[in-house]
Coordinates of C-alpha atoms in Angstrom, one line a residue:
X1 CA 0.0 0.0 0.0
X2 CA 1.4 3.1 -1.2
X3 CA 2.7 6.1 1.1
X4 CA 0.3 9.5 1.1
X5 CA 0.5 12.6 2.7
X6 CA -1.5 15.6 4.0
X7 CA 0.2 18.7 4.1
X8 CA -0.7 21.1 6.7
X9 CA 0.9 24.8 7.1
X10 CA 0.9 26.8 10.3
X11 CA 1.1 30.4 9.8
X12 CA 3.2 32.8 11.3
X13 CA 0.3 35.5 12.1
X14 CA 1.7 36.9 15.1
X15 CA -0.6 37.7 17.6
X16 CA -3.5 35.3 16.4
X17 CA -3.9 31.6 15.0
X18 CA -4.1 30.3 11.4
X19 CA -3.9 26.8 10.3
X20 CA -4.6 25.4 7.0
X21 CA -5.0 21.8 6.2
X22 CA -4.8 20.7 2.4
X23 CA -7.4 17.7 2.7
X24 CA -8.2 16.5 -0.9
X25 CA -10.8 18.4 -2.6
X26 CA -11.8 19.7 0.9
X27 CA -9.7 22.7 2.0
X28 CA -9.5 23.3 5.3
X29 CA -9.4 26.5 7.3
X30 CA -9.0 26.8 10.8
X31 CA -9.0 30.5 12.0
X32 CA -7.2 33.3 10.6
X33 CA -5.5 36.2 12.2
X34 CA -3.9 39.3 9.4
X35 CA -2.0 40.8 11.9
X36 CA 0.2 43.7 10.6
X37 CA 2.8 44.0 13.3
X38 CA 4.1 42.2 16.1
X39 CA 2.3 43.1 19.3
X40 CA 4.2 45.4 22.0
X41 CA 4.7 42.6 24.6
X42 CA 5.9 40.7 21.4
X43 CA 8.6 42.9 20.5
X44 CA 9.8 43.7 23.9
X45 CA 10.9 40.1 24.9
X46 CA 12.2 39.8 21.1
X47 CA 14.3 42.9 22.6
X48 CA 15.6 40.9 25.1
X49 CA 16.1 37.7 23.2
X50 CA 18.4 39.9 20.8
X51 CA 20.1 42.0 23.1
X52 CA 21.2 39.2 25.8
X53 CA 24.8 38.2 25.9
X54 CA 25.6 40.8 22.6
X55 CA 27.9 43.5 23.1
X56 CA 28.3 47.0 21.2
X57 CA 29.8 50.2 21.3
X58 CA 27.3 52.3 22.2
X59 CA 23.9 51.8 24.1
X60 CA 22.8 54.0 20.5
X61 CA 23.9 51.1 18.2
X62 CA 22.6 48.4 20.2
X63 CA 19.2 49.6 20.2
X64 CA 19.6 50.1 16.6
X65 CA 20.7 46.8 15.9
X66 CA 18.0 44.8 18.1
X67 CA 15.3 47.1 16.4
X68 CA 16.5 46.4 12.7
X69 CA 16.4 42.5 13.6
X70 CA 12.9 43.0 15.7
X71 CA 11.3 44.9 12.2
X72 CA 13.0 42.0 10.3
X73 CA 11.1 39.0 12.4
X74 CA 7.7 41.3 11.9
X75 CA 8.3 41.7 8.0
X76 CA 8.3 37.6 8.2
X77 CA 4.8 37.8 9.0
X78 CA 2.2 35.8 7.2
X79 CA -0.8 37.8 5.2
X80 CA -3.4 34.2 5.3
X81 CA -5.4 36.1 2.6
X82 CA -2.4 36.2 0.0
X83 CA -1.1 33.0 1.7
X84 CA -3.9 31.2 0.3
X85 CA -4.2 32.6 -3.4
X86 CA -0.6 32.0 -3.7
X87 CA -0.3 28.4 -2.2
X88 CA -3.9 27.4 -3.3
X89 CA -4.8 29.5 -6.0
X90 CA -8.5 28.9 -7.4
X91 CA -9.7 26.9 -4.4
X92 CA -12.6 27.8 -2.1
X93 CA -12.7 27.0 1.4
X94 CA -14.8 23.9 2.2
X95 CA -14.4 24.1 5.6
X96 CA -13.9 26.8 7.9
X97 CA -13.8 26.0 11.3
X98 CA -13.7 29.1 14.0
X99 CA -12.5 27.5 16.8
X100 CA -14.0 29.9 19.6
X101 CA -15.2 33.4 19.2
X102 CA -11.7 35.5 20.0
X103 CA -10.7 38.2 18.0
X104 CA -7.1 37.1 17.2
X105 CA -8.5 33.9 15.8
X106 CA -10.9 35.7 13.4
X107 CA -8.7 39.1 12.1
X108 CA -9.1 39.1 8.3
X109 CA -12.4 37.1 8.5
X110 CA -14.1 39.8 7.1
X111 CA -12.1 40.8 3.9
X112 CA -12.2 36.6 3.2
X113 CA -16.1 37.6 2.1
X114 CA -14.8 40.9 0.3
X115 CA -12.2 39.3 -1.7
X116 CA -15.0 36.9 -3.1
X117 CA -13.9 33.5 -1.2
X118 CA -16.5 31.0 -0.6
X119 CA -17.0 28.9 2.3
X120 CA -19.4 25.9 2.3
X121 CA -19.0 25.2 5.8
X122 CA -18.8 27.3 9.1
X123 CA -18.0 25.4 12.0
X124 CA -18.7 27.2 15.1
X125 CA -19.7 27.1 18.6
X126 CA -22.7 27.1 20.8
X127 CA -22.0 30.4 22.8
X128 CA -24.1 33.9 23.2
X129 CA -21.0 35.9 23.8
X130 CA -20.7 39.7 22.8
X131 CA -17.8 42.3 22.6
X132 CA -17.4 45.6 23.1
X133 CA -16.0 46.6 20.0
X134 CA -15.3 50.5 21.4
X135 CA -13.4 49.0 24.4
X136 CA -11.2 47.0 21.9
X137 CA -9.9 50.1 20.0
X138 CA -8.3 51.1 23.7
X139 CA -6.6 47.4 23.8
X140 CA -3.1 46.5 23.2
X141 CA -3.8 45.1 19.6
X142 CA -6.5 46.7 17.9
X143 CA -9.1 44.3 16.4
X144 CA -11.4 45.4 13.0
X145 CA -14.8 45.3 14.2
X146 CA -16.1 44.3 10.7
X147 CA -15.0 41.2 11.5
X148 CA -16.5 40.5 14.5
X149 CA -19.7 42.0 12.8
X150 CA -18.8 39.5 9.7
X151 CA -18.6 36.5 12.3
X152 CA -21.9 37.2 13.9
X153 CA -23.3 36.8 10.6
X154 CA -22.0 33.3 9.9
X155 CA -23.1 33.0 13.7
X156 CA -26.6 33.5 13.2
X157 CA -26.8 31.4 10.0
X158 CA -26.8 34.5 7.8
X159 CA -24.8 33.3 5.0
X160 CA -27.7 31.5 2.7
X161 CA -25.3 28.9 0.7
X162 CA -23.3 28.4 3.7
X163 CA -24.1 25.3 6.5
X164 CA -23.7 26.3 9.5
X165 CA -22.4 23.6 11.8
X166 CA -21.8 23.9 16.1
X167 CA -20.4 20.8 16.6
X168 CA -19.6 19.0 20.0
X169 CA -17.4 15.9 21.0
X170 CA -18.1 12.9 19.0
X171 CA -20.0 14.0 16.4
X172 CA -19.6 11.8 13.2
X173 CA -21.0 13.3 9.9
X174 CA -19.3 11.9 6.1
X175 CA -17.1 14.7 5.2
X176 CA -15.2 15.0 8.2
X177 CA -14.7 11.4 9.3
X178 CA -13.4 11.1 5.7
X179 CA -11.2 13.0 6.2
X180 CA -10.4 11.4 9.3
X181 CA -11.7 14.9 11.8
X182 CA -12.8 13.6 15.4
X183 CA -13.8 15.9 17.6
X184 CA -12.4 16.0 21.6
X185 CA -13.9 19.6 22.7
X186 CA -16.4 21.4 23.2
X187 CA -17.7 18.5 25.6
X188 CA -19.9 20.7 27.4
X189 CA -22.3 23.5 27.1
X190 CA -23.1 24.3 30.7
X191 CA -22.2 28.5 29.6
X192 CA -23.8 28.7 26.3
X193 CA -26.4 31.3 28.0
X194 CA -23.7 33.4 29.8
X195 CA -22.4 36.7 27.6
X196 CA -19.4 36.8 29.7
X197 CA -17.9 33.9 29.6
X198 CA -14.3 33.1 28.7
X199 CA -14.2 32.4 24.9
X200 CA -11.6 29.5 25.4
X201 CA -13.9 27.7 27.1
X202 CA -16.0 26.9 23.8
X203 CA -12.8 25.9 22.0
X204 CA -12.5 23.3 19.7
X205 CA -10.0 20.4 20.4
X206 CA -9.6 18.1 17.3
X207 CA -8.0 15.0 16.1
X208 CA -7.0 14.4 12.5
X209 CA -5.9 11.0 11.9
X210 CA -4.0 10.2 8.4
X211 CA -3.5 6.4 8.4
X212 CA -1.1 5.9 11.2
X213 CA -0.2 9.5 11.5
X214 CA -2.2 11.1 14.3
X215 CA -2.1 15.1 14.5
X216 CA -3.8 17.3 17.5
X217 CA -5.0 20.8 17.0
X218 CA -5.2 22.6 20.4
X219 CA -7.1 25.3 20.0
X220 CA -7.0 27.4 23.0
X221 CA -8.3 25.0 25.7
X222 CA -7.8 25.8 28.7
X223 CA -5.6 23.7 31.0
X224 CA -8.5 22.5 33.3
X225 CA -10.8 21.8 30.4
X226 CA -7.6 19.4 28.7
X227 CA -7.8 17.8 32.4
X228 CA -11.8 17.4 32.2
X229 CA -11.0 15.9 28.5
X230 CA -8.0 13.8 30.2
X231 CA -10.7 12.4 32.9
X232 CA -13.6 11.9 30.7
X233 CA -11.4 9.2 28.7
X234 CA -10.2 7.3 31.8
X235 CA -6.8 9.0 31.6
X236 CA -5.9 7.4 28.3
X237 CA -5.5 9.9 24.9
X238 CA -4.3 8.4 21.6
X239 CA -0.8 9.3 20.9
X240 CA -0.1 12.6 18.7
X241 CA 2.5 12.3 16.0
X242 CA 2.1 16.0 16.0
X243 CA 1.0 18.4 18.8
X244 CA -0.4 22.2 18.1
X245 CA 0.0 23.1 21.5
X246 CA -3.0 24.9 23.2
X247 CA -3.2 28.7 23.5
X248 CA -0.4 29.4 21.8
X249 CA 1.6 27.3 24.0
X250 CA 1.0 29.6 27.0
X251 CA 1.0 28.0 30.7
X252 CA -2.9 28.8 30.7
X253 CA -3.5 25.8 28.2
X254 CA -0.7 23.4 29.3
X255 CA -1.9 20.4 31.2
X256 CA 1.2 18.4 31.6
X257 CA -1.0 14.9 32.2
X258 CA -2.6 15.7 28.9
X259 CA 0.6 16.2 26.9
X260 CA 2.3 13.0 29.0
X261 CA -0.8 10.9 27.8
X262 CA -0.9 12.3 23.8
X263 CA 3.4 11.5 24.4
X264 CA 4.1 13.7 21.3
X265 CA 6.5 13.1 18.6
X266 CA 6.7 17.3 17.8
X267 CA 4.5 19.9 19.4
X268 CA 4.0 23.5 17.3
X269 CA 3.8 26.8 18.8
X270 CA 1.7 29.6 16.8
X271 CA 3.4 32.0 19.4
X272 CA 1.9 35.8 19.6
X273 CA 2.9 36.6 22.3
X274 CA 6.1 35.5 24.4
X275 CA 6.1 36.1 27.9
X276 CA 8.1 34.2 29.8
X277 CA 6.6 33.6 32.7
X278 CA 3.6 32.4 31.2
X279 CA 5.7 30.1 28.1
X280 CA 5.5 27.0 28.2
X281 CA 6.9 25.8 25.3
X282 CA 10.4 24.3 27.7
X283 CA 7.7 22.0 28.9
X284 CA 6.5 21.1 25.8
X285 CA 9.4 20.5 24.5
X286 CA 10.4 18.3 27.4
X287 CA 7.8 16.0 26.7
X288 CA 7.5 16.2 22.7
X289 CA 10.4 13.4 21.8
X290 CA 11.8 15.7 18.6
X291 CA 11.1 19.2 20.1
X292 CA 8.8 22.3 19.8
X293 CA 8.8 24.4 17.0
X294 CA 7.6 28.1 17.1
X295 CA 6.2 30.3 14.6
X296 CA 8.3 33.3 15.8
X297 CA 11.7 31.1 15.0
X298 CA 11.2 29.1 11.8
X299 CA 8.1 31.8 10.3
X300 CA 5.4 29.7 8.7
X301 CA 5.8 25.9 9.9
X302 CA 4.2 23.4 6.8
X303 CA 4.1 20.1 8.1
X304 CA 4.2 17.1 5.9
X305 CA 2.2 14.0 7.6
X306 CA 2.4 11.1 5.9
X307 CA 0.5 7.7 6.6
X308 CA 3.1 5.4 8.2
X309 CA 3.6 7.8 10.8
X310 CA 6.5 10.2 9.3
X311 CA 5.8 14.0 10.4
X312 CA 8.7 16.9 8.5
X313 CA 8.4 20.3 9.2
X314 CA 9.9 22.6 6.9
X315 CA 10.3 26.3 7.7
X316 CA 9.4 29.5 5.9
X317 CA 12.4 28.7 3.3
X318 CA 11.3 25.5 2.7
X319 CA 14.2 24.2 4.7
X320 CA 13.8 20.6 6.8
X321 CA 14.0 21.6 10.3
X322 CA 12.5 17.7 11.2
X323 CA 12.1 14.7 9.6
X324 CA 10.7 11.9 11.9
X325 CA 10.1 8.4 11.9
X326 CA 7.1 6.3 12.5
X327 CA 6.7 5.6 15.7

């Protein structure tokens, strides 16, 4: 039986998530984020990543130094909009799946319906949150509200030709157990009636397997919910061949019995933001037996995941930065 593969590229958005999976005839989108610059917090520790352990003549020249290599990681940054006409030119989108209703998973959603893409299915979730779009023009990254006001139309089932689908663990439909989809999370729905509550709670957690090659996408679970998911499967998760690590592989979605069960072969980071004390890609990498592998060092991550079990990454100049052997 021959070899095949399904390619899948993680985009270096910045502050935000995209992830696109190349399923036969099916593309795949899972959020998008068109973030135009790094965000503050971003570029500070990027600061201190450059400036550590380097010595110049003048406190003058450093700072110019460390700024020309900060503006250089930001020009690196990944527009998903021209991402997708240049690496998939011609395709629409079959499935778009919003994995919970946060602004720096949906940036760009709205000009996806101005530049004419079509999506025949919106996966979403079963949530009555709101946002106070004014508020947001104060915050640290400033988010578009026409795309907040573009979501709440796919929300509400607004979009005629497009199926609107809120899905929940272990649903089964043809299309997406085809393509070998299952979903872990959202397993419950005990705050669909409250406005307030914390987006990530709603997140999806899903499972893509490609013959013996088993691939995890994270969302931006929270780290009690990933022990809920842990206990409602008697403490036993299928192992991952490949890990997208949870909220950006902050702390606040790192459940360390979670990753132990999954025992990951390599864990990706869409990294926005890079905090230290709230990182835990160290951990991750601990337990991922090749390493983790950020967005904000090798740009654009595309990961090739073929069927006996091999995972390679390549980075944004298509160079191998892992190849892998089935497990």
């Amino acid at each position: 039986m021959s070899v095949t593969k399904l390619e899948i590229h993680f985009l270096h958005v910045g502050h935000g998530d995209c992830t696109i999976i190349d399923f036969p005839d099916r593309l795949t989108v899972v959020d998008i984020n068109n973030c135009k610059k790094l965000a503050g917090p971003t570029r500070d520790e990027l600061r201190k990543r450059y400036s550590h352990g380097a010595t110049f003549s003048s406190s003058s020249l450093a700072a110019y130094v460390v700024d020309a290599q900060v503006d250089k990681d930001q020009s690196h940054l990944v527009d998903p909009i021209d991402y997708l006409k240049a690496k998939f030119p011609g395709r629409s989108i079959f499935r778009y799946i919003q994995t919970h209703p946060d602004m720096d998973h949906m940036g760009g959603l709205n000009r996806l319906g101005d530049e004419g893409y079509i999506v025949t299915n919106f996966w979403d979730t079963d949530h009555c949150i709101s946002k106070d779009m004014e508020l947001n023009k104060w915050a640290q990254v400033n988010h578009d509200e026409k795309d907040w006001d573009r979501y709440q139309t796919f929300h509400s089932g607004g979009f005629k030709d497009c199926t609107i689908l809120k899905l929940r663990e272990g649903a089964v439909a043809q299309f997406y157990k085809d393509d070998g989809i299952s979903i872990w999370a959202p397993f419950e729905n005990t705050k669909s009636t409250d406005p307030e509550a914390d987006p990530n709670y709603f997140s999806y957690v899903l499972q893509i397997q490609h013959g013996k090659c088993s691939i995890v996408l994270g969302g931006d679970l929270p780290a009690e919910m990933w022990d809920k998911l842990l206990e409602r499967r008697k403490g036993a998760l299928p192992k991952a061949h490949l890990l997208k690590a949870s909220h950006h592989g902050r702390r606040s979605g790192y459940s360390i019995d979670a990753v132990k069960a999954m025992n990951p072969d390599a864990t990706i980071c869409s990294v926005g933001e890079l905090h230290n004390k709230h990182d835990a890609s160290a951990s991750y990498e601990r337990f991922s037996t090749h390493g983790c592998y950020s967005t904000i060092d090798h740009g654009t991550i595309v990961a090739k995941c073929w069927s006996d079990g091999d995972v390679w990454l390549m980075n944004s100049s298509g160079q191998n930065i892992l190849k892998t052997g089935p497990s």
